[in-house]
Amino acid sequence: MKVKTAPAPTAPRERRVLPRARRSGRRGRIVAALAVLTSLSMLLHGWIPNRIANFGSFVQTFLPWTGAAVVLLLAAALLRRSRVALIAVLLPALTWAALHGSTFLDRGDARAADLTVVTHNVDDVNPDPAGTARALAASGAQLIALEELTEPAVHQYEQILAETHPYHVVEGTVGLWSTYPLRDTAPVAIMPWTRALRATADTPAGPLTVYVAHLPSVRVRLGSGFTTERRNAAAGRLAAELAAAPAGRTLLVGDFNGTTDDRALAPVMGRFRSAHDAAGAGFGFTWPKTFPVARIDQILVRDLTPVSAWTLPATPSDHLPVAASLRF
């Protein structure tokens, strides 16, 4: 009879235990790498190419929202309990603060203003043009620029604003109402149909050239990405007009369907100073009004000093109106 004997016990395999610091480092590698990439995208956004789906312009349009990426990275680092990741997240956090921290400071000027201007894309399906006109007139602005006008609505804006702004010009789908006399008014050809105008306002401090423009819309599509070609082409024609214009006090206002960070609009905006960037409160996002994510409505100045800039309360439009006070 064979007697089965139990196998000799084997020594337990020695388990390799990594030091806590090394384990923390391994857990945080991906988060740390993403933190560095986020910081580089903020610092070098001008180098992100537009050749593929206009991705560079897309990033620049929503550049302030990189702050949301910093918050997500911080949450991920905390969940991973990674010291390395937490340290790495400091890099994009400090970068974002350097780029956008001044947004939360008081950039206004205590001096009195000489002029207040308002611009508003009033929306071609605005159900209450008369109420919108009253709200804009109540701002006290001497100049009110409107975009996306339709022929039926124009008559209502003319009727309401005539009480406070007796001078006006409408060219195509854009218009300008003024408490000062207007002269030398003309359409500006940036598209096959009229979406820009030029006028001279005779203010008490002298003539002021005013441009009102509405550049074409942009879309985000799966097949083609950030479609900006029509807008960029119109911006190029507007830039050529501005380059040929005489020097002096000039206002450029309207819906540009792009932010001041977007390099594609540099030929236009590079000649001017943003009133909001100089003296605005917060980011001043204007679109869409229900949850604004970008400031695409602009008040740009040349040979004028911004005193303050802000968004006005919502109207029935899908954009928020913007205002700025200026000194000559």
Short mmCIF file of C-alpha atoms in Angstrom, two decimals:
data_model
loop_
_atom_site.label_atom_id
_atom_site.label_comp_id
_atom_site.label_asym_id
_atom_site.label_seq_id
_atom_site.Cartn_x
_atom_site.Cartn_y
_atom_site.Cartn_z
CA MET A 1 0.00 0.00 0.00
CA LYS A 2 1.33 3.37 -0.95
CA VAL A 3 1.18 6.09 1.59
CA LYS A 4 0.72 9.58 0.17
CA THR A 5 2.65 12.16 1.93
CA ALA A 6 1.74 15.79 1.91
CA PRO A 7 4.05 17.99 -0.13
CA ALA A 8 6.53 19.97 1.81
CA PRO A 9 5.32 23.45 2.50
CA THR A 10 6.85 26.05 0.21
CA ALA A 11 8.06 29.33 1.50
CA PRO A 12 5.65 32.17 0.68
CA ARG A 13 6.76 34.37 -2.21
CA GLU A 14 8.21 37.56 -1.01
CA ARG A 15 5.95 40.44 -2.00
CA ARG A 16 7.70 43.46 -3.39
CA VAL A 17 6.53 46.57 -1.66
CA LEU A 18 7.42 49.89 -3.27
CA PRO A 19 8.17 52.88 -1.10
CA ARG A 20 5.16 55.15 -0.69
CA ALA A 21 6.78 58.00 -2.62
CA ARG A 22 7.38 55.77 -5.65
CA ARG A 23 3.82 54.44 -5.59
CA SER A 24 2.49 58.00 -5.41
CA GLY A 25 4.70 58.97 -8.34
CA ARG A 26 3.47 56.12 -10.52
CA ARG A 27 -0.16 56.90 -9.76
CA GLY A 28 0.29 60.53 -10.78
CA ARG A 29 2.22 60.16 -14.02
CA ILE A 30 -0.71 60.60 -16.37
CA VAL A 31 -2.18 63.51 -14.41
CA ALA A 32 1.24 65.18 -14.26
CA ALA A 33 1.73 64.75 -18.01
CA LEU A 34 -1.70 66.24 -18.72
CA ALA A 35 -0.91 69.15 -16.39
CA VAL A 36 2.26 69.95 -18.33
CA LEU A 37 0.41 69.65 -21.64
CA THR A 38 -2.34 71.99 -20.41
CA SER A 39 0.20 74.56 -19.29
CA LEU A 40 2.00 74.40 -22.65
CA SER A 41 -1.29 74.84 -24.54
CA MET A 42 -1.91 78.04 -22.56
CA LEU A 43 1.57 79.42 -22.97
CA LEU A 44 2.03 78.42 -26.62
CA HIS A 45 -1.54 78.73 -27.92
CA GLY A 46 -0.28 80.93 -30.73
CA TRP A 47 1.79 78.01 -32.02
CA ILE A 48 -1.08 75.53 -32.16
CA PRO A 49 -1.58 75.07 -35.93
CA ASN A 50 -4.77 75.99 -37.73
CA ARG A 51 -4.09 73.64 -40.62
CA ILE A 52 -6.18 70.87 -39.08
CA ALA A 53 -9.80 71.92 -38.43
CA ASN A 54 -8.70 75.43 -37.35
CA PHE A 55 -7.85 73.92 -33.98
CA GLY A 56 -5.60 76.82 -33.00
CA SER A 57 -8.43 79.34 -33.35
CA PHE A 58 -10.76 77.00 -31.49
CA VAL A 59 -8.39 76.82 -28.51
CA GLN A 60 -7.87 80.59 -28.52
CA THR A 61 -11.62 81.27 -28.66
CA PHE A 62 -12.18 79.35 -25.44
CA LEU A 63 -8.80 80.03 -23.82
CA PRO A 64 -10.19 81.21 -20.44
CA TRP A 65 -11.92 77.83 -20.07
CA THR A 66 -8.55 76.13 -19.66
CA GLY A 67 -9.15 77.02 -16.03
CA ALA A 68 -11.78 74.28 -15.96
CA ALA A 69 -9.10 71.81 -17.06
CA VAL A 70 -6.96 72.90 -14.11
CA VAL A 71 -9.83 72.18 -11.70
CA LEU A 72 -10.36 68.71 -13.21
CA LEU A 73 -6.65 67.94 -13.00
CA LEU A 74 -6.58 69.02 -9.36
CA ALA A 75 -9.52 66.73 -8.61
CA ALA A 76 -7.79 63.84 -10.38
CA ALA A 77 -4.57 64.44 -8.42
CA LEU A 78 -6.47 64.40 -5.15
CA LEU A 79 -8.30 61.19 -6.08
CA ARG A 80 -5.01 59.53 -7.01
CA ARG A 81 -3.46 60.83 -3.80
CA SER A 82 -0.38 61.66 -5.81
CA ARG A 83 2.09 64.20 -4.49
CA VAL A 84 3.78 64.38 -7.88
CA ALA A 85 0.50 65.13 -9.64
CA LEU A 86 -0.44 67.80 -7.11
CA ILE A 87 2.89 69.55 -7.63
CA ALA A 88 2.52 69.28 -11.42
CA VAL A 89 -0.96 70.85 -11.34
CA LEU A 90 0.61 73.98 -9.86
CA LEU A 91 2.18 74.66 -13.27
CA PRO A 92 -1.06 75.17 -15.26
CA ALA A 93 -2.68 76.85 -12.24
CA LEU A 94 0.06 79.47 -12.07
CA THR A 95 0.06 79.83 -15.86
CA TRP A 96 -3.69 80.45 -15.92
CA ALA A 97 -3.39 82.97 -13.08
CA ALA A 98 -0.65 84.83 -14.95
CA LEU A 99 -2.73 84.99 -18.14
CA HIS A 100 -6.16 85.71 -16.68
CA GLY A 101 -5.72 86.77 -13.07
CA SER A 102 -5.99 90.48 -13.89
CA THR A 103 -9.49 89.81 -15.19
CA PHE A 104 -10.73 89.79 -11.60
CA LEU A 105 -9.03 93.07 -10.68
CA ASP A 106 -10.68 96.48 -10.93
CA ARG A 107 -9.40 97.69 -14.31
CA GLY A 108 -11.73 100.66 -14.53
CA ASP A 109 -10.67 104.30 -14.51
CA ALA A 110 -12.02 106.64 -11.84
CA ARG A 111 -12.07 109.59 -14.21
CA ALA A 112 -15.31 110.78 -15.78
CA ALA A 113 -16.11 109.55 -19.27
CA ASP A 114 -16.78 111.69 -22.34
CA LEU A 115 -18.72 109.07 -24.28
CA THR A 116 -20.61 105.84 -23.71
CA VAL A 117 -21.17 103.36 -26.53
CA VAL A 118 -23.32 100.22 -26.71
CA THR A 119 -23.27 97.44 -29.29
CA HIS A 120 -25.78 94.61 -29.51
CA ASN A 121 -26.58 91.77 -31.87
CA VAL A 122 -30.33 92.08 -31.48
CA ASP A 123 -31.10 88.70 -33.15
CA ASP A 124 -33.07 88.52 -36.38
CA VAL A 125 -35.86 86.60 -34.61
CA ASN A 126 -36.08 88.96 -31.64
CA PRO A 127 -39.75 88.87 -30.55
CA ASP A 128 -39.64 92.32 -28.91
CA PRO A 129 -37.61 94.88 -30.87
CA ALA A 130 -39.40 97.78 -29.17
CA GLY A 131 -38.59 96.49 -25.68
CA THR A 132 -34.99 95.86 -26.73
CA ALA A 133 -34.70 99.43 -28.06
CA ARG A 134 -36.05 100.87 -24.80
CA ALA A 135 -33.59 98.84 -22.73
CA LEU A 136 -30.64 100.01 -24.82
CA ALA A 137 -31.76 103.64 -24.75
CA ALA A 138 -31.99 103.43 -20.94
CA SER A 139 -28.25 102.72 -20.80
CA GLY A 140 -27.60 106.39 -21.45
CA ALA A 141 -25.18 105.65 -24.30
CA GLN A 142 -24.63 108.38 -26.88
CA LEU A 143 -23.89 105.79 -29.58
CA ILE A 144 -25.88 102.56 -30.04
CA ALA A 145 -24.79 100.08 -32.71
CA LEU A 146 -27.09 97.22 -33.70
CA GLU A 147 -26.41 94.08 -35.71
CA GLU A 148 -28.66 91.46 -37.29
CA LEU A 149 -31.40 93.93 -38.12
CA THR A 150 -34.34 92.82 -40.24
CA GLU A 151 -36.45 95.12 -42.35
CA PRO A 152 -39.67 94.77 -40.29
CA ALA A 153 -37.80 95.33 -37.01
CA VAL A 154 -35.86 98.38 -38.23
CA HIS A 155 -38.99 100.52 -38.16
CA GLN A 156 -39.57 99.69 -34.49
CA TYR A 157 -35.98 100.51 -33.56
CA GLU A 158 -36.22 103.77 -35.49
CA GLN A 159 -39.47 104.74 -33.81
CA ILE A 160 -38.33 104.03 -30.24
CA LEU A 161 -34.75 105.30 -30.50
CA ALA A 162 -35.75 108.51 -32.29
CA GLU A 163 -36.86 109.87 -28.91
CA THR A 164 -33.32 109.81 -27.51
CA HIS A 165 -31.06 109.33 -30.56
CA PRO A 166 -32.28 111.58 -33.39
CA TYR A 167 -29.49 110.69 -35.82
CA HIS A 168 -29.11 107.25 -37.33
CA VAL A 169 -27.96 105.26 -40.33
CA VAL A 170 -28.87 101.73 -41.38
CA GLU A 171 -26.91 99.82 -44.00
CA GLY A 172 -28.11 96.30 -44.73
CA THR A 173 -28.37 94.45 -41.43
CA VAL A 174 -26.34 96.87 -39.29
CA GLY A 175 -27.23 100.28 -37.91
CA LEU A 176 -25.94 103.13 -35.77
CA TRP A 177 -28.02 105.49 -33.62
CA SER A 178 -26.45 108.65 -32.20
CA THR A 179 -27.16 111.70 -30.09
CA TYR A 180 -24.54 113.46 -32.25
CA PRO A 181 -24.96 114.38 -35.93
CA LEU A 182 -23.70 111.73 -38.34
CA ARG A 183 -22.11 112.33 -41.73
CA ASP A 184 -20.07 110.57 -44.40
CA THR A 185 -22.09 107.41 -43.85
CA ALA A 186 -21.43 104.49 -46.21
CA PRO A 187 -21.66 100.71 -46.40
CA VAL A 188 -18.45 98.70 -46.08
CA ALA A 189 -18.17 95.74 -48.43
CA ILE A 190 -17.05 92.77 -46.37
CA MET A 191 -19.56 90.28 -47.81
CA PRO A 192 -21.85 89.96 -50.85
CA TRP A 193 -24.61 91.55 -48.75
CA THR A 194 -24.12 94.54 -46.43
CA ARG A 195 -23.06 93.71 -42.87
CA ALA A 196 -20.80 96.66 -42.08
CA LEU A 197 -20.94 100.45 -42.21
CA ARG A 198 -18.82 103.52 -41.62
CA ALA A 199 -19.93 106.90 -40.25
CA THR A 200 -18.47 110.04 -38.72
CA ALA A 201 -20.04 111.36 -35.52
CA ASP A 202 -19.54 115.06 -34.84
CA THR A 203 -19.00 115.02 -31.06
CA PRO A 204 -18.34 118.11 -28.92
CA ALA A 205 -14.68 117.04 -28.81
CA GLY A 206 -14.40 116.68 -32.57
CA PRO A 207 -15.08 114.07 -35.24
CA LEU A 208 -15.15 110.38 -34.34
CA THR A 209 -15.04 107.68 -37.01
CA VAL A 210 -17.30 104.73 -36.20
CA TYR A 211 -17.35 101.32 -37.86
CA VAL A 212 -20.10 98.80 -37.15
CA ALA A 213 -19.48 95.25 -38.37
CA HIS A 214 -21.05 91.81 -38.16
CA LEU A 215 -18.69 89.08 -39.32
CA PRO A 216 -20.09 85.70 -40.47
CA SER A 217 -20.87 83.00 -37.95
CA VAL A 218 -18.59 80.07 -37.19
CA ARG A 219 -19.65 76.49 -36.56
CA VAL A 220 -18.14 73.37 -35.01
CA ARG A 221 -18.77 70.38 -37.29
CA LEU A 222 -17.60 66.80 -36.97
CA GLY A 223 -16.32 66.58 -40.53
CA SER A 224 -14.64 69.97 -40.87
CA GLY A 225 -13.98 71.11 -37.29
CA PHE A 226 -14.04 74.82 -36.44
CA THR A 227 -15.32 76.40 -39.66
CA THR A 228 -14.05 79.99 -39.81
CA GLU A 229 -13.24 80.47 -43.51
CA ARG A 230 -16.11 82.86 -44.35
CA ARG A 231 -15.53 84.87 -41.19
CA ASN A 232 -11.79 85.10 -41.84
CA ALA A 233 -12.34 86.23 -45.43
CA ALA A 234 -14.72 88.98 -44.29
CA ALA A 235 -12.24 90.01 -41.59
CA GLY A 236 -9.55 90.34 -44.25
CA ARG A 237 -11.73 92.69 -46.29
CA LEU A 238 -12.57 94.71 -43.18
CA ALA A 239 -8.87 94.92 -42.30
CA ALA A 240 -8.12 96.29 -45.76
CA GLU A 241 -10.79 98.97 -45.29
CA LEU A 242 -9.36 99.93 -41.90
CA ALA A 243 -5.82 100.08 -43.26
CA ALA A 244 -6.91 102.61 -45.87
CA ALA A 245 -8.88 104.74 -43.40
CA PRO A 246 -7.43 108.01 -42.14
CA ALA A 247 -5.82 108.10 -38.70
CA GLY A 248 -7.59 109.62 -35.73
CA ARG A 249 -10.17 108.72 -33.12
CA THR A 250 -11.90 105.58 -34.28
CA LEU A 251 -14.42 103.15 -32.85
CA LEU A 252 -14.86 99.62 -34.22
CA VAL A 253 -17.82 97.79 -32.70
CA GLY A 254 -20.02 94.82 -33.46
CA ASP A 255 -20.37 91.06 -33.46
CA PHE A 256 -17.08 89.57 -34.67
CA ASN A 257 -17.98 85.94 -34.01
CA GLY A 258 -14.55 85.63 -32.43
CA THR A 259 -12.58 86.74 -29.41
CA THR A 260 -9.65 89.11 -29.13
CA ASP A 261 -7.38 86.08 -28.58
CA ASP A 262 -8.20 84.50 -31.95
CA ARG A 263 -5.18 84.99 -34.21
CA ALA A 264 -7.35 84.88 -37.34
CA LEU A 265 -8.85 88.24 -36.34
CA ALA A 266 -5.50 89.87 -35.59
CA PRO A 267 -5.47 91.84 -38.90
CA VAL A 268 -8.58 93.65 -37.65
CA MET A 269 -8.15 93.75 -33.88
CA GLY A 270 -4.42 94.33 -33.96
CA ARG A 271 -5.03 97.92 -35.04
CA PHE A 272 -7.24 98.62 -32.04
CA ARG A 273 -7.45 98.28 -28.27
CA SER A 274 -10.21 96.28 -26.63
CA ALA A 275 -12.21 98.43 -24.21
CA HIS A 276 -13.05 95.36 -22.15
CA ASP A 277 -9.49 94.07 -21.99
CA ALA A 278 -8.36 97.51 -20.85
CA ALA A 279 -11.10 98.47 -18.41
CA GLY A 280 -13.67 95.68 -18.21
CA ALA A 281 -15.08 93.76 -15.28
CA GLY A 282 -14.61 89.99 -15.41
CA PHE A 283 -14.44 88.08 -18.67
CA GLY A 284 -17.45 89.85 -20.19
CA PHE A 285 -18.69 86.78 -22.04
CA THR A 286 -21.60 87.68 -24.34
CA TRP A 287 -22.74 84.51 -26.09
CA PRO A 288 -24.98 82.61 -25.69
CA LYS A 289 -26.87 84.69 -23.15
CA THR A 290 -28.25 81.69 -21.23
CA PHE A 291 -24.72 80.45 -20.41
CA PRO A 292 -22.13 82.77 -21.98
CA VAL A 293 -18.88 81.02 -22.91
CA ALA A 294 -17.10 83.59 -25.09
CA ARG A 295 -16.91 87.35 -25.65
CA ILE A 296 -17.57 87.64 -29.37
CA ASP A 297 -19.20 91.10 -29.25
CA GLN A 298 -16.52 93.78 -29.11
CA ILE A 299 -15.94 97.48 -28.54
CA LEU A 300 -12.51 98.35 -29.96
CA VAL A 301 -10.91 101.78 -29.83
CA ARG A 302 -8.08 103.77 -31.37
CA ASP A 303 -6.86 107.10 -29.97
CA LEU A 304 -9.48 106.81 -27.21
CA THR A 305 -9.04 105.82 -23.54
CA PRO A 306 -11.37 103.16 -22.10
CA VAL A 307 -12.75 104.15 -18.69
CA SER A 308 -14.96 101.12 -18.03
CA ALA A 309 -16.62 98.28 -19.92
CA TRP A 310 -19.41 95.89 -18.98
CA THR A 311 -22.26 93.71 -20.21
CA LEU A 312 -25.82 95.00 -20.00
CA PRO A 313 -28.81 92.96 -18.76
CA ALA A 314 -30.17 90.37 -21.17
CA THR A 315 -32.72 91.26 -23.84
CA PRO A 316 -34.79 88.79 -25.92
CA SER A 317 -31.72 88.38 -28.17
CA ASP A 318 -29.38 85.37 -27.89
CA HIS A 319 -26.46 87.77 -27.25
CA LEU A 320 -25.82 90.07 -24.32
CA PRO A 321 -25.38 93.78 -25.10
CA VAL A 322 -21.99 95.29 -24.23
CA ALA A 323 -21.16 98.85 -23.22
CA ALA A 324 -18.05 100.95 -22.66
CA SER A 325 -17.35 104.43 -21.37
CA LEU A 326 -14.50 106.28 -23.06
CA ARG A 327 -12.44 109.46 -22.75
CA PHE A 328 -11.22 111.51 -25.68
#
